[in-house]
Amino acid sequence: MPMKDFNLKEYWKEHWQDILRIFIVVLLLTFIALNFDTLRHLDVEQMVRRAGSPWKGFLVVMALFAIKSIVLVVPASLVNVGVGVAFTPVIGLLVNIAGVVVELTTSYFMGFFLGGEFVSRQLDKMKRGREYLEDDSRDSTIVMFFLRFIPFFSVNAISMFYGSAHYNFLKYLGISMAGMMPRVVFLSLFGNALYEYLPSFLA
């Protein structure tokens, strides 16, 4: 297109979503690059303690789950165990359940907004999971439950895939929660016993 025919207003109108997607991706990559080590070794118990009150601690954890769903590098087990330690086991379980809902919702709508190309790059990191997701011969409900139940697949990459596919949100959320509950319950209730071993395990 010759420069004299270029109309910035029209170009923005046609491509604003693509420009915004690129901006968000660049922003996320920059944030991850600058905070990678911190994100990989978060002290959730300390963050909750510094909040000053249980309600503020709850809000801190919800914000952490939202961030975790976007940056993709925060270990899920580290957060779940940290929450179980920071609160009493039962309260920690309830907080973790609320946090997982926040995480699943945020990453779903990230995929919904960013679209297939960004999500495809995330799935490239988990070849086996991608094969299950893209196999049309399998029942989607069973596949989703399986991928949630087995802790080796990226929670957020899978969520973004279903978001980019515009999968029914309530069905997605219900199946995802059902598949993830066993590990969330285990990590919440037995977090105290695992806490002293987890940092060295993740290193």
Short mmCIF file of C-alpha atoms in Angstrom, two decimals:
data_model
loop_
_atom_site.label_atom_id
_atom_site.label_comp_id
_atom_site.label_asym_id
_atom_site.label_seq_id
_atom_site.Cartn_x
_atom_site.Cartn_y
_atom_site.Cartn_z
CA MET A 1 0.00 0.00 0.00
CA PRO A 2 1.51 3.37 -1.03
CA MET A 3 2.13 5.68 1.92
CA LYS A 4 -0.10 8.39 0.43
CA ASP A 5 -3.03 5.94 0.50
CA PHE A 6 -2.33 4.80 4.05
CA ASN A 7 -5.11 5.69 6.48
CA LEU A 8 -4.10 5.19 10.10
CA LYS A 9 -7.67 5.39 11.36
CA GLU A 10 -8.86 2.73 8.93
CA TYR A 11 -5.84 0.53 9.64
CA TRP A 12 -6.50 0.72 13.39
CA LYS A 13 -10.17 -0.08 12.86
CA GLU A 14 -9.30 -3.21 10.89
CA HIS A 15 -6.33 -4.43 12.94
CA TRP A 16 -6.75 -3.12 16.49
CA GLN A 17 -7.38 -6.61 17.88
CA ASP A 18 -4.18 -7.97 16.33
CA ILE A 19 -2.19 -4.98 17.58
CA LEU A 20 -3.61 -5.40 21.08
CA ARG A 21 -2.80 -9.12 21.05
CA ILE A 22 0.80 -8.41 20.06
CA PHE A 23 1.08 -5.74 22.76
CA ILE A 24 -0.22 -8.11 25.45
CA VAL A 25 2.12 -10.92 24.38
CA VAL A 26 5.14 -8.59 24.38
CA LEU A 27 4.11 -7.25 27.80
CA LEU A 28 3.79 -10.78 29.21
CA LEU A 29 7.11 -11.93 27.79
CA THR A 30 8.84 -8.86 29.20
CA PHE A 31 7.29 -9.41 32.62
CA ILE A 32 8.34 -13.07 32.63
CA ALA A 33 11.89 -12.27 31.53
CA LEU A 34 12.33 -9.65 34.25
CA ASN A 35 10.79 -11.74 37.04
CA PHE A 36 11.49 -15.33 36.01
CA ASP A 37 13.52 -16.39 39.06
CA THR A 38 11.13 -14.69 41.49
CA LEU A 39 8.10 -16.32 39.88
CA ARG A 40 9.69 -19.77 40.02
CA HIS A 41 10.48 -19.50 43.74
CA LEU A 42 7.55 -17.65 45.31
CA ASP A 43 7.15 -17.79 49.09
CA VAL A 44 3.35 -17.84 49.30
CA GLU A 45 3.31 -18.22 53.08
CA GLN A 46 5.44 -15.10 53.49
CA MET A 47 3.28 -13.12 51.04
CA VAL A 48 0.13 -13.98 53.00
CA ARG A 49 1.78 -13.12 56.31
CA ARG A 50 2.88 -9.72 55.01
CA ALA A 51 -0.68 -8.96 53.88
CA GLY A 52 -1.56 -8.32 57.52
CA SER A 53 -4.99 -9.99 57.71
CA PRO A 54 -6.68 -13.16 56.45
CA TRP A 55 -8.91 -11.24 54.01
CA LYS A 56 -5.98 -9.30 52.57
CA GLY A 57 -4.06 -12.56 52.38
CA PHE A 58 -6.97 -14.09 50.47
CA LEU A 59 -6.90 -11.22 47.96
CA VAL A 60 -3.13 -11.62 47.56
CA VAL A 61 -3.59 -15.31 46.77
CA MET A 62 -6.38 -14.60 44.26
CA ALA A 63 -4.13 -12.07 42.53
CA LEU A 64 -1.33 -14.64 42.51
CA PHE A 65 -3.57 -17.26 40.87
CA ALA A 66 -4.60 -14.70 38.25
CA ILE A 67 -0.95 -13.86 37.51
CA LYS A 68 -0.05 -17.57 37.48
CA SER A 69 -2.69 -18.21 34.82
CA ILE A 70 -1.11 -15.62 32.53
CA VAL A 71 2.66 -15.97 32.93
CA LEU A 72 2.68 -19.82 32.81
CA VAL A 73 5.94 -20.24 34.76
CA VAL A 74 4.70 -20.34 38.37
CA PRO A 75 4.65 -23.97 39.63
CA ALA A 76 1.07 -24.94 40.57
CA SER A 77 2.19 -27.26 43.36
CA LEU A 78 4.23 -24.47 44.93
CA VAL A 79 1.18 -22.21 45.15
CA ASN A 80 -1.22 -24.92 46.38
CA VAL A 81 1.15 -26.10 49.07
CA GLY A 82 2.02 -22.54 50.11
CA VAL A 83 -1.67 -21.71 50.54
CA GLY A 84 -2.18 -24.87 52.60
CA VAL A 85 0.65 -23.76 54.89
CA ALA A 86 -0.35 -20.09 55.10
CA PHE A 87 -3.92 -20.86 56.22
CA THR A 88 -5.39 -23.71 58.24
CA PRO A 89 -5.78 -26.86 56.12
CA VAL A 90 -9.56 -26.51 55.64
CA ILE A 91 -9.42 -22.75 54.96
CA GLY A 92 -6.42 -23.35 52.72
CA LEU A 93 -8.45 -25.88 50.72
CA LEU A 94 -11.31 -23.39 50.24
CA VAL A 95 -8.86 -20.65 49.23
CA ASN A 96 -7.17 -22.99 46.76
CA ILE A 97 -10.53 -23.96 45.23
CA ALA A 98 -11.41 -20.28 44.77
CA GLY A 99 -7.96 -19.65 43.32
CA VAL A 100 -8.27 -22.50 40.84
CA VAL A 101 -11.59 -21.04 39.64
CA VAL A 102 -9.85 -17.68 39.13
CA GLU A 103 -6.95 -19.36 37.32
CA LEU A 104 -9.14 -21.47 35.03
CA THR A 105 -11.34 -18.49 34.21
CA THR A 106 -8.48 -16.09 33.49
CA SER A 107 -6.52 -18.48 31.28
CA TYR A 108 -9.69 -19.54 29.40
CA PHE A 109 -10.48 -15.95 28.46
CA MET A 110 -6.84 -15.26 27.64
CA GLY A 111 -7.09 -18.02 25.04
CA PHE A 112 -10.50 -16.74 23.95
CA PHE A 113 -9.02 -13.30 23.31
CA LEU A 114 -5.50 -14.09 22.07
CA GLY A 115 -6.66 -16.77 19.65
CA GLY A 116 -5.22 -19.94 18.19
CA GLU A 117 -1.76 -18.83 17.05
CA PHE A 118 -0.57 -17.79 20.52
CA VAL A 119 -2.14 -20.88 22.09
CA SER A 120 -0.55 -23.13 19.46
CA ARG A 121 2.91 -21.94 20.52
CA GLN A 122 2.12 -22.84 24.13
CA LEU A 123 0.91 -26.31 23.13
CA ASP A 124 4.15 -26.93 21.23
CA LYS A 125 5.76 -27.31 24.67
CA MET A 126 3.52 -30.29 25.55
CA LYS A 127 3.46 -32.61 22.52
CA ARG A 128 1.53 -35.46 24.14
CA GLY A 129 -1.15 -33.13 25.50
CA ARG A 130 -1.52 -31.53 22.09
CA GLU A 131 -2.10 -34.94 20.49
CA TYR A 132 -4.97 -35.63 22.90
CA LEU A 133 -6.52 -32.19 22.41
CA GLU A 134 -6.43 -32.36 18.61
CA ASP A 135 -7.65 -35.97 18.29
CA ASP A 136 -11.26 -35.60 17.09
CA SER A 137 -11.92 -39.32 17.60
CA ARG A 138 -11.83 -38.95 21.39
CA ASP A 139 -14.69 -37.71 23.57
CA SER A 140 -13.85 -34.12 24.52
CA THR A 141 -15.25 -34.51 28.05
CA ILE A 142 -13.07 -37.53 28.79
CA VAL A 143 -10.00 -35.88 27.26
CA MET A 144 -10.45 -32.73 29.32
CA PHE A 145 -10.96 -34.68 32.56
CA PHE A 146 -7.90 -36.83 31.82
CA LEU A 147 -5.69 -33.83 31.07
CA ARG A 148 -6.82 -32.14 34.30
CA PHE A 149 -6.47 -35.25 36.44
CA ILE A 150 -2.92 -36.05 35.30
CA PRO A 151 -0.64 -33.34 36.80
CA PHE A 152 1.98 -33.46 34.03
CA PHE A 153 0.13 -31.24 31.55
CA SER A 154 0.11 -27.45 31.69
CA VAL A 155 -3.13 -26.30 33.30
CA ASN A 156 -3.03 -22.90 31.64
CA ALA A 157 -2.02 -24.00 28.14
CA ILE A 158 -4.94 -26.43 28.13
CA SER A 159 -7.29 -23.72 29.42
CA MET A 160 -6.15 -21.36 26.68
CA PHE A 161 -6.74 -24.06 24.08
CA TYR A 162 -10.36 -24.49 25.16
CA GLY A 163 -10.80 -20.73 25.33
CA SER A 164 -9.43 -20.26 21.81
CA ALA A 165 -11.83 -22.98 20.62
CA HIS A 166 -14.75 -21.15 22.29
CA TYR A 167 -15.65 -24.31 24.21
CA ASN A 168 -18.72 -23.96 26.47
CA PHE A 169 -17.34 -22.14 29.50
CA LEU A 170 -19.49 -23.66 32.27
CA LYS A 171 -18.95 -27.19 30.97
CA TYR A 172 -15.22 -26.50 30.69
CA LEU A 173 -15.07 -25.12 34.24
CA GLY A 174 -17.04 -28.00 35.76
CA ILE A 175 -15.01 -30.76 34.11
CA SER A 176 -11.73 -28.98 34.85
CA MET A 177 -12.57 -28.54 38.53
CA ALA A 178 -13.62 -32.20 38.83
CA GLY A 179 -10.35 -33.39 37.31
CA MET A 180 -8.15 -31.10 39.40
CA MET A 181 -9.85 -31.54 42.78
CA PRO A 182 -7.94 -34.65 43.96
CA ARG A 183 -4.55 -32.95 43.70
CA VAL A 184 -5.86 -29.63 45.09
CA VAL A 185 -7.31 -31.43 48.13
CA PHE A 186 -4.11 -33.41 48.66
CA LEU A 187 -1.78 -30.42 48.38
CA SER A 188 -3.99 -28.24 50.57
CA LEU A 189 -4.45 -30.73 53.40
CA PHE A 190 -0.94 -32.15 53.39
CA GLY A 191 0.88 -28.93 52.53
CA ASN A 192 2.53 -28.67 55.93
CA ALA A 193 4.17 -32.07 55.54
CA LEU A 194 5.35 -31.29 51.99
CA TYR A 195 6.43 -27.69 52.47
CA GLU A 196 9.96 -28.33 53.72
CA TYR A 197 10.70 -30.75 50.84
CA LEU A 198 9.03 -28.95 47.93
CA PRO A 199 11.57 -26.13 47.31
CA SER A 200 14.43 -28.60 46.88
CA PHE A 201 12.22 -30.82 44.71
CA LEU A 202 11.42 -27.90 42.40
CA ALA A 203 14.99 -26.59 42.22
#
